[in-house]
CSV table of C-alpha atoms in Angstrom, one decimal:
chain,number,residue,atom,x,y,z
A,23,MET,CA,-0.1,0.2,0.1
A,24,ILE,CA,1.7,3.2,-1.5
A,25,LEU,CA,-0.2,6.3,-0.8
A,26,GLY,CA,0.1,9.6,-2.7
A,27,GLN,CA,2.1,12.8,-1.8
A,28,ILE,CA,1.1,14.9,1.4
A,29,SER,CA,-1.6,17.7,0.5
A,30,PHE,CA,-2.4,20.8,1.7
A,31,LEU,CA,-5.7,19.3,2.8
A,32,ASP,CA,-3.9,16.3,4.4
A,33,CYS,CA,-1.5,19.3,6.3
A,34,LEU,CA,-5.1,20.9,7.4
A,35,VAL,CA,-6.3,17.5,8.6
A,36,PHE,CA,-3.2,16.7,10.3
A,37,LEU,CA,-3.8,20.0,12.5
A,38,VAL,CA,-7.3,19.2,13.1
A,39,PHE,CA,-5.8,15.8,15.1
A,40,LEU,CA,-2.9,17.6,16.5
A,41,ALA,CA,-4.7,20.4,18.5
A,42,PRO,CA,-6.5,18.4,20.7
A,43,GLN,CA,-3.4,16.3,21.5
A,44,LEU,CA,-1.7,19.4,22.1
A,45,LEU,CA,-4.0,20.7,24.7
A,46,LEU,CA,-4.1,17.4,26.3
A,47,HIS,CA,-0.3,16.5,26.8
A,48,VAL,CA,1.0,20.3,26.8
A,49,ASN,CA,0.4,23.0,29.7
A,50,ILE,CA,-1.5,25.5,28.0
A,51,PHE,CA,0.7,28.2,29.2
A,52,GLN,CA,3.5,27.0,27.8
A,53,LEU,CA,1.8,26.2,24.6
A,54,LEU,CA,0.4,29.9,24.2
A,55,ALA,CA,4.0,31.0,24.8
A,56,TYR,CA,5.6,29.1,21.7
A,57,VAL,CA,2.3,29.9,19.6
A,58,LEU,CA,3.0,33.4,20.2
A,59,LYS,CA,6.7,33.4,19.7
A,60,ALA,CA,6.2,31.6,16.5
A,61,ILE,CA,3.6,34.4,15.0
A,62,PRO,CA,6.7,36.6,13.5
A,63,PHE,CA,8.2,33.7,12.0
A,64,VAL,CA,5.1,32.4,10.2
A,65,LEU,CA,3.8,36.0,9.3
A,66,PHE,CA,7.0,38.0,8.4
A,67,GLN,CA,10.3,35.6,8.3
A,68,LEU,CA,8.9,32.5,6.4
A,69,PRO,CA,7.2,34.1,3.7
A,70,TYR,CA,10.4,36.6,3.0
A,71,GLN,CA,12.8,33.9,3.2
A,72,LEU,CA,11.0,31.3,1.0
A,73,CYS,CA,10.2,34.1,-1.8
A,74,TYR,CA,13.7,35.8,-1.6
A,75,GLU,CA,15.5,32.4,-2.3
A,76,ARG,CA,13.2,30.7,-4.6
A,77,TYR,CA,12.1,34.0,-6.5
A,78,PHE,CA,14.9,36.6,-5.9
A,79,THR,CA,18.0,34.6,-6.2
A,80,ARG,CA,19.9,33.1,-9.0
A,81,LYS,CA,19.6,29.5,-9.0
A,82,PRO,CA,23.4,28.6,-8.5
A,83,GLU,CA,23.1,30.7,-5.2
A,84,ARG,CA,20.3,29.1,-3.7
A,85,SER,CA,21.0,26.2,-1.1
A,86,PRO,CA,21.3,22.9,-3.0
A,87,PHE,CA,18.2,21.3,-1.4
A,88,VAL,CA,16.3,24.6,-2.7
A,89,GLN,CA,17.7,24.2,-6.2
A,90,HIS,CA,15.6,21.1,-6.7
A,91,ALA,CA,12.8,21.3,-4.4
A,92,SER,CA,9.3,22.2,-5.1
A,93,PHE,CA,7.5,25.2,-3.5
A,94,PHE,CA,5.7,22.7,-1.1
A,95,GLN,CA,8.9,20.7,-0.1
A,96,ASP,CA,10.7,24.0,0.7
A,97,LEU,CA,7.8,25.2,2.6
A,98,VAL,CA,7.5,22.2,4.7
A,99,ILE,CA,11.5,21.7,5.5
A,100,ARG,CA,11.5,25.7,6.5
A,101,ILE,CA,8.4,25.0,9.0
A,102,VAL,CA,10.5,21.7,10.2
A,103,ARG,CA,13.5,23.6,10.4
A,104,TYR,CA,12.0,26.3,12.6
A,105,ALA,CA,10.1,23.9,15.0
A,106,PHE,CA,13.7,21.4,15.4
A,107,ALA,CA,15.5,24.5,16.5
A,108,PHE,CA,13.0,26.7,18.9
A,109,ILE,CA,10.3,24.0,19.8
A,110,PRO,CA,10.9,22.1,23.1
A,111,ALA,CA,10.8,18.0,22.5
A,112,ASN,CA,7.9,17.8,24.9
A,113,ILE,CA,5.8,19.8,22.5
A,114,GLY,CA,7.0,18.4,19.4
A,115,ARG,CA,7.0,14.5,20.5
A,116,VAL,CA,3.2,15.5,20.1
A,117,PHE,CA,3.1,15.7,16.6
A,118,PHE,CA,4.8,12.3,15.8
A,119,SER,CA,2.6,10.5,18.5
A,120,LYS,CA,0.2,7.7,18.2
A,121,GLY,CA,-2.8,10.0,18.9
A,122,VAL,CA,-2.0,12.1,16.2
A,123,ALA,CA,-0.1,9.6,13.5
A,124,LEU,CA,-2.6,6.7,13.4
A,125,PRO,CA,-5.8,9.0,13.0
A,126,PHE,CA,-4.1,10.9,10.3
A,127,LEU,CA,-3.0,7.5,8.6
A,128,ARG,CA,-6.3,6.5,8.4
A,129,PHE,CA,-7.9,9.5,6.8
A,130,ARG,CA,-4.9,9.2,4.2
A,131,MET,CA,-6.0,5.6,3.7
A,132,LEU,CA,-9.8,6.7,3.3
A,133,ARG,CA,-8.7,9.8,0.9
A,134,HIS,CA,-6.9,7.1,-1.4
A,135,GLY,CA,-9.8,4.6,-1.2
A,136,PHE,CA,-8.6,2.1,1.4
A,137,LEU,CA,-11.3,1.5,4.2
A,138,HIS,CA,-8.9,-1.3,5.5
A,139,SER,CA,-5.6,-2.1,5.1
A,140,PRO,CA,-4.3,-4.7,2.5
A,141,LEU,CA,-1.3,-5.1,5.1
A,142,THR,CA,-2.0,-6.3,8.6
A,143,TRP,CA,-0.4,-4.8,11.6
A,144,ARG,CA,-0.8,-5.0,15.6
A,145,GLU,CA,1.0,-3.8,18.9
A,146,VAL,CA,3.1,-6.4,20.5
A,147,THR,CA,4.3,-6.1,24.1
A,148,LEU,CA,7.0,-8.5,24.8
A,149,ARG,CA,7.7,-10.4,27.8
A,150,THR,CA,11.2,-9.3,29.2
A,151,PRO,CA,13.0,-8.5,32.6
A,152,TYR,CA,13.4,-4.8,31.7
A,153,LYS,CA,11.7,-1.8,32.9
A,154,PRO,CA,10.0,-0.2,31.1
A,155,LYS,CA,8.3,-2.6,29.2
A,156,THR,CA,9.2,-3.2,25.6
A,157,VAL,CA,6.5,-2.5,22.8
A,158,GLY,CA,6.7,-2.7,19.2
A,159,LEU,CA,4.7,-2.5,16.0
A,160,TRP,CA,4.4,-5.9,14.2
A,161,VAL,CA,3.6,-5.4,10.4
A,162,THR,CA,3.3,-8.2,7.8
A,163,VAL,CA,1.6,-9.4,4.8
A,164,GLU,CA,0.0,-12.7,6.0
A,165,GLU,CA,-0.3,-13.2,9.8
A,166,SER,CA,-0.4,-16.6,9.6
A,167,LYS,CA,2.7,-17.6,8.1
A,168,ARG,CA,6.1,-17.6,8.9
A,169,PRO,CA,7.8,-14.7,7.5
A,170,ASP,CA,11.0,-15.3,5.0
A,171,LEU,CA,12.4,-11.8,5.7
A,172,VAL,CA,12.0,-9.2,8.9
A,173,ILE,CA,13.1,-5.7,8.9
A,174,TYR,CA,13.6,-4.8,12.5
A,175,TYR,CA,13.2,-0.9,12.4
A,176,CYS,CA,14.2,1.7,15.0
A,177,HIS,CA,12.5,5.1,14.2
A,178,GLY,CA,14.4,8.5,14.7
A,179,GLY,CA,13.3,11.9,16.6
A,180,GLY,CA,16.6,12.5,18.6
A,181,PHE,CA,15.6,9.9,21.3
A,182,SER,CA,13.1,12.5,22.3
A,183,MET,CA,10.4,12.6,20.0
A,184,GLY,CA,8.8,10.0,17.1
A,185,SER,CA,7.0,7.1,17.3
A,186,SER,CA,6.4,3.9,15.1
A,187,TYR,CA,2.8,5.1,14.2
A,188,PHE,CA,4.5,8.2,12.5
A,189,TYR,CA,6.5,6.0,10.5
A,190,LEU,CA,3.8,3.2,9.8
A,191,GLU,CA,2.8,4.9,6.4
A,192,PHE,CA,6.5,4.6,5.4
A,193,LEU,CA,6.9,0.8,6.9
A,194,LEU,CA,3.4,0.1,4.9
A,195,ALA,CA,4.9,1.4,1.7
A,196,TRP,CA,8.6,-0.6,2.3
A,197,LEU,CA,6.7,-3.7,2.9
A,198,THR,CA,4.7,-3.5,-0.3
A,199,LEU,CA,7.7,-2.9,-2.1
A,200,LEU,CA,9.5,-6.1,-0.2
A,201,HIS,CA,6.6,-8.2,-1.4
A,202,GLU,CA,6.6,-7.0,-4.9
A,203,ALA,CA,10.5,-7.6,-5.3
A,204,GLY,CA,9.6,-11.3,-4.5
A,205,TYR,CA,9.4,-12.1,-0.7
A,206,ARG,CA,6.8,-14.4,-0.1
A,207,ASN,CA,6.0,-12.9,3.2
A,208,PRO,CA,8.0,-10.0,4.8
A,209,ALA,CA,7.5,-8.5,8.0
A,210,ILE,CA,8.4,-5.6,9.7
A,211,PHE,CA,9.1,-5.4,13.6
A,212,ALA,CA,9.1,-1.5,14.6
A,213,LEU,CA,10.4,-0.8,18.2
A,214,GLU,CA,8.6,1.7,20.4
A,215,TYR,CA,11.3,2.3,22.7
A,216,THR,CA,10.8,4.7,25.5
A,217,LEU,CA,11.5,8.5,24.9
A,218,VAL,CA,13.8,10.9,27.0
A,219,PRO,CA,13.4,12.3,29.4
A,220,ASP,CA,10.8,9.2,30.9
A,221,GLU,CA,14.1,7.2,30.1
A,222,LYS,CA,17.9,7.7,29.2
A,223,TYR,CA,20.8,5.3,28.4
A,224,PRO,CA,20.8,2.1,28.9
A,225,SER,CA,17.1,1.8,28.9
A,226,GLN,CA,16.9,2.5,25.2
A,227,LEU,CA,19.3,0.1,24.1
A,228,GLU,CA,18.0,-2.9,26.6
A,229,GLN,CA,14.8,-2.5,24.7
A,230,THR,CA,16.5,-2.7,21.3
A,231,VAL,CA,18.1,-5.7,22.6
A,232,ALA,CA,15.0,-7.3,23.7
A,233,GLY,CA,13.4,-6.3,20.3
A,234,TYR,CA,16.2,-8.1,18.5
A,235,ASP,CA,15.9,-11.1,20.6
A,236,HIS,CA,12.1,-11.4,19.6
A,237,VAL,CA,12.8,-10.7,15.9
A,238,CYS,CA,15.4,-13.9,16.3
A,239,HIS,CA,12.6,-15.9,17.8
A,240,ILE,CA,10.5,-15.2,15.0
A,241,ALA,CA,12.7,-15.2,12.4
A,242,LYS,CA,14.7,-18.5,13.5
A,243,ASP,CA,17.5,-17.6,11.3
A,244,PRO,CA,19.3,-14.1,11.8
A,245,SER,CA,20.6,-14.3,8.1
A,246,ARG,CA,16.9,-13.7,7.5
A,247,ILE,CA,16.8,-10.3,9.6
A,248,CYS,CA,17.6,-7.1,8.4
A,249,LEU,CA,18.3,-4.1,10.7
A,250,ALA,CA,17.0,-0.7,10.2
A,251,GLY,CA,16.5,2.8,11.0
A,252,ASP,CA,16.9,6.4,10.6
A,253,SER,CA,18.6,9.0,12.7
A,254,ALA,CA,18.6,8.1,16.3
A,255,GLY,CA,16.9,4.6,15.6
A,256,ALA,CA,20.1,4.0,13.5
A,257,THR,CA,22.1,4.8,16.2
A,258,LEU,CA,20.5,2.3,18.3
A,259,GLN,CA,20.9,-0.5,15.5
A,260,LEU,CA,24.6,0.5,15.5
A,261,SER,CA,24.7,0.2,19.3
A,262,LEU,CA,23.0,-3.1,19.3
A,263,LEU,CA,25.8,-4.5,17.0
A,264,LEU,CA,28.2,-3.7,19.1
A,265,ARG,CA,26.8,-4.7,22.2
A,266,THR,CA,26.0,-8.1,20.7
A,267,SER,CA,29.2,-8.6,19.1
A,268,LYS,CA,30.6,-8.9,22.7
A,269,SER,CA,31.4,-12.3,23.9
A,270,SER,CA,29.1,-11.9,27.0
A,271,TYR,CA,25.9,-11.6,24.5
A,272,PRO,CA,24.5,-15.2,24.4
A,273,GLY,CA,24.6,-16.7,20.8
A,274,LYS,CA,26.5,-13.8,18.9
A,275,ARG,CA,23.6,-14.1,16.6
A,276,ARG,CA,24.6,-11.6,13.3
A,277,PRO,CA,21.8,-10.3,11.2
A,278,GLY,CA,22.0,-10.6,7.3
A,279,PHE,CA,22.1,-7.2,6.7
A,280,ALA,CA,21.9,-3.5,8.1
A,281,THR,CA,20.1,-0.5,6.3
A,282,LEU,CA,20.9,2.8,8.3
A,283,ILE,CA,19.3,6.2,7.0
A,284,SER,CA,21.2,9.0,8.2
A,285,PRO,CA,22.5,7.4,11.6
A,286,TRP,CA,23.4,9.8,14.1
A,287,ALA,CA,27.0,8.2,14.5
A,288,THR,CA,28.6,10.5,17.2
A,289,LEU,CA,26.1,12.2,19.3
A,290,VAL,CA,28.1,15.2,20.3
A,291,THR,CA,30.7,16.4,17.9
A,292,PRO,CA,31.8,19.7,16.3
A,293,LYS,CA,31.5,18.0,13.2
A,294,ASN,CA,27.7,18.3,13.7
A,295,ARG,CA,27.1,21.7,11.9
A,296,ASP,CA,24.3,23.2,10.8
A,297,THR,CA,23.8,23.6,6.7
A,298,PRO,CA,21.8,25.8,4.7
A,299,SER,CA,19.6,22.8,3.3
A,300,ASP,CA,19.0,20.5,6.3
A,301,TYR,CA,16.3,20.9,8.8
A,302,LEU,CA,18.2,19.6,11.7
A,303,ASN,CA,19.9,22.0,14.4
A,304,ALA,CA,23.0,20.9,16.1
A,305,ASP,CA,22.5,23.0,19.0
A,306,SER,CA,19.3,21.1,19.6
A,307,LEU,CA,20.8,17.4,18.9
A,308,HIS,CA,23.7,17.9,21.2
A,309,LEU,CA,21.1,18.7,23.6
A,310,TYR,CA,19.0,15.8,22.9
A,311,GLY,CA,22.3,13.6,22.7
A,312,ARG,CA,23.3,14.7,26.4
A,313,GLN,CA,20.0,14.1,27.5
A,314,TYR,CA,20.0,10.2,26.1
A,315,ALA,CA,23.6,9.7,27.6
A,316,GLY,CA,22.5,11.0,30.9
A,317,THR,CA,26.4,11.6,31.8
A,318,PRO,CA,29.3,13.5,30.1
A,319,ALA,CA,31.3,10.0,30.7
A,320,ASN,CA,28.6,8.1,28.6
A,321,LEU,CA,29.3,10.1,25.5
A,322,LYS,CA,32.3,8.6,25.4
A,323,ASP,CA,31.2,5.2,25.3
A,324,PRO,CA,30.5,3.3,22.0
A,325,LEU,CA,27.6,1.5,22.9
A,326,VAL,CA,25.9,5.2,23.3
A,327,SER,CA,27.5,6.9,20.7
A,328,PRO,CA,28.9,4.4,18.4
A,329,GLY,CA,31.1,6.6,16.3
A,330,VAL,CA,33.6,7.3,19.0
A,331,CYS,CA,34.5,3.4,18.6
A,332,LYS,CA,37.5,3.3,16.5
A,333,ASP,CA,38.5,-0.5,17.1
A,334,ARG,CA,38.3,-2.2,13.8
A,335,ASP,CA,38.2,-5.7,15.4
A,336,TRP,CA,35.4,-4.7,17.4
A,337,TRP,CA,33.3,-3.4,14.0
A,338,VAL,CA,34.3,-6.5,12.1
A,339,ARG,CA,32.8,-8.6,14.9
A,340,ALA,CA,30.0,-6.5,14.8
A,341,SER,CA,29.4,-6.1,11.0
A,342,PRO,CA,26.1,-8.2,10.1
A,343,SER,CA,27.1,-11.2,7.8
A,344,GLY,CA,26.1,-9.3,4.4
A,345,GLY,CA,27.5,-6.1,5.8
A,346,PHE,CA,26.2,-2.3,5.9
A,347,CYS,CA,24.2,-0.1,3.6
A,348,PHE,CA,24.2,3.8,4.5
A,349,MET,CA,22.0,6.2,2.9
A,350,TYR,CA,21.8,9.8,3.8
A,351,GLY,CA,21.8,13.3,2.2
A,352,SER,CA,24.9,15.3,1.1
A,353,GLU,CA,23.6,18.3,3.0
A,354,GLU,CA,22.6,17.1,6.4
A,355,VAL,CA,24.0,17.7,9.6
A,356,PHE,CA,25.3,14.3,10.2
A,357,GLY,CA,27.1,14.1,6.9
A,358,PRO,CA,30.7,14.5,7.9
A,359,GLU,CA,30.5,11.7,11.0
A,360,VAL,CA,28.7,9.5,8.7
A,361,ARG,CA,31.5,9.7,5.9
A,362,ASP,CA,34.1,9.0,8.8
A,363,LEU,CA,32.3,5.7,10.1
A,364,ILE,CA,31.9,4.5,6.7
A,365,ALA,CA,35.5,5.2,6.0
A,366,LEU,CA,36.5,3.5,9.3
A,367,LEU,CA,34.4,0.4,8.3
A,368,ARG,CA,35.7,0.0,5.0
A,369,ARG,CA,39.4,0.1,6.3
A,370,SER,CA,38.4,-2.5,8.6
A,371,GLY,CA,37.6,-4.9,5.7
A,372,CYS,CA,33.3,-4.4,6.7
A,373,ALA,CA,31.3,-4.7,3.3
A,374,VAL,CA,29.6,-1.3,2.8
A,375,ARG,CA,27.4,0.4,0.3
A,376,VAL,CA,26.7,3.6,0.2
A,377,ARG,CA,24.0,6.0,-1.1
A,378,GLU,CA,24.8,9.3,-0.5
A,379,GLU,CA,21.8,11.3,-2.4
A,380,PRO,CA,23.2,15.1,-4.0
A,381,GLY,CA,21.3,18.0,-2.5
A,382,GLN,CA,19.3,16.0,0.0
A,383,VAL,CA,18.8,16.7,3.5
A,384,HIS,CA,18.4,14.3,6.8
A,385,ALA,CA,16.4,10.7,6.3
A,386,TRP,CA,15.7,11.7,2.7
A,387,PRO,CA,14.2,8.6,2.0
A,388,VAL,CA,11.5,9.2,4.7
A,389,VAL,CA,10.9,12.8,3.5
A,390,SER,CA,10.8,11.8,-0.1
A,391,LEU,CA,7.9,9.4,0.6
A,392,PHE,CA,5.8,12.3,2.3
A,393,LEU,CA,6.8,15.3,0.1
A,394,ALA,CA,8.1,14.4,-3.3
A,395,ASP,CA,6.1,15.3,-6.3
A,396,THR,CA,5.7,11.8,-8.5
A,397,GLN,CA,5.7,8.0,-7.3
A,398,ALA,CA,9.1,7.3,-8.7
A,399,GLU,CA,10.6,10.3,-6.5
A,400,ARG,CA,8.7,9.2,-3.7
A,401,THR,CA,9.8,5.5,-3.8
A,402,LYS,CA,13.5,6.3,-5.0
A,403,GLY,CA,15.0,5.5,-1.6
A,404,LEU,CA,12.9,2.6,-0.7
A,405,LYS,CA,13.3,0.9,-3.9
A,406,ASP,CA,16.9,1.2,-3.7
A,407,LEU,CA,16.9,-0.1,0.1
A,408,THR,CA,14.7,-3.0,-1.1
A,409,LYS,CA,17.1,-3.8,-4.1
A,410,MET,CA,20.1,-3.9,-1.9
A,411,ILE,CA,18.5,-6.1,0.7
A,412,ARG,CA,16.9,-8.6,-2.2
A,413,GLN,CA,20.6,-8.7,-3.3
A,414,VAL,CA,22.1,-9.8,0.0
A,415,ILE,CA,19.7,-11.6,1.7
A,416,ASP,CA,19.4,-13.8,-1.2
A,417,THR,CA,23.3,-14.3,-1.6
A,418,VAL,CA,23.3,-15.5,1.8
A,419,GLN,CA,20.6,-17.9,1.7
A,420,MET,CA,21.9,-19.2,-1.5
A,421,ASP,CA,25.3,-19.8,0.3
A,422,GLY,CA,23.6,-22.2,2.6
A,423,ILE,CA,23.5,-20.2,5.9
A,424,ALA,CA,19.7,-19.5,6.0
A,425,PRO,CA,17.6,-22.8,6.1
A,426,ASP,CA,14.5,-23.2,4.5
A,427,THR,CA,11.8,-22.0,6.8
C-alpha cells in the first residue's frame, strides 16, 4: 500500500488531529507562549525567506536542496527547521505521537480509497525483565505464515520524539515493495522504545536488544533479519551490533544485513554543524544527545555514541554477515560523521554499500515518501533499499547459511 503525496488538505487535517492532543499533553501556558513566539516567523520571516531565495536569488546561489525542491517541499522543510530549532521536545513529541499519527494515516487511507489496510499490523508487548516494558509494531503480509524476511526497524526523533505509528505509512510502503520484489511474506517489527526524558541510556538499548531477541525468535535464522533505522534509531541499531558482538552476549547472532538511514553516528561532536539545506539543528541535537547519554562520561562510550568506536576488530565482529548499507543526504548535519564511519568500516574490511544523495537532507527516503511530487521520486530511496536487501539476503540464502523455513 503506497499512498500519494501529502497535500495541503492533509496538512489541514493533521492540524485538526494535532490540536486536541496538544491541549491534552502540553501545559496551556507553555503552548500559548510558543505559539506567540512563532507568529513573527509565520507571518514575516517564513514568507520573506521563502520568496527571496526561490524567486529573487539566482539558482546557483540557492541552497542545494532549494535548487531542486518544489514550493511545497521547500515550505515544509523551512517550517520543520524552525520547529526543530525553537520548539521543545515535549511539544514536538506530540506531533509524532500515536494519537495524532494513527488517525491521520487512517484519513489518508480513506482519501486514497482504502477502508481497510491490505497489510496487517498489531501492537506487541514483549515479555522481558527490562523496565519499562518493550513494545513494538508487527507489520506483515500474512499474519498466519512465518516470514521469509524480517526488517527490524528503530525510528528516529533524537531519542526525544517520534513513534512507530508516525512511520507506519513509510513501513507499509516498504513492505509493499519488498513483497513486490519477490519475498513471499516479508514482515517488519518496529520498536516503540521509551523516549527521553522518561528514560535514558541504557533503557533504550536494552529495549533494542529485547526487540532483536524477539525478532530472532520469530525468524529462527538471523540471516533472514535486516536491521534498519533512521537517525537516532540507526544509532540504536549500531549500538545493538556493538553490544551483541561482545562475548558476554549469548549466541552472538549476527543479522543478515543492516540498512541505516542518516545515522547519528557521534552524538556530540563539532563535526555536527548546521547546513543551509538541512532541517536539523546541531545545538538541539547535542542537547538531546546529552539527555540520552545521561552523563558526560557516557558520551565517550561506543554503546552510547557508536561513532567514537575506532576499534576495527570490534566493528568486524559487529558487522552483519552481509555488511552495511548507509543512505544519507549530501547536505545533512550528520554528513561528516557518517562519512568518517563509512571510511573506518571500509578500512576494517567490512562490506559497505553507500548511497549519498546529492542535494538531499536528513533521512531523505522518509522525507521523499511524504513530500516528493511523483511516485518515482517518492519511492526512490525505498526501492534502492529493497533492491540491496534482496541482493544481500538472497546471496546469504544461496550460500546455504539460511535454512528453508
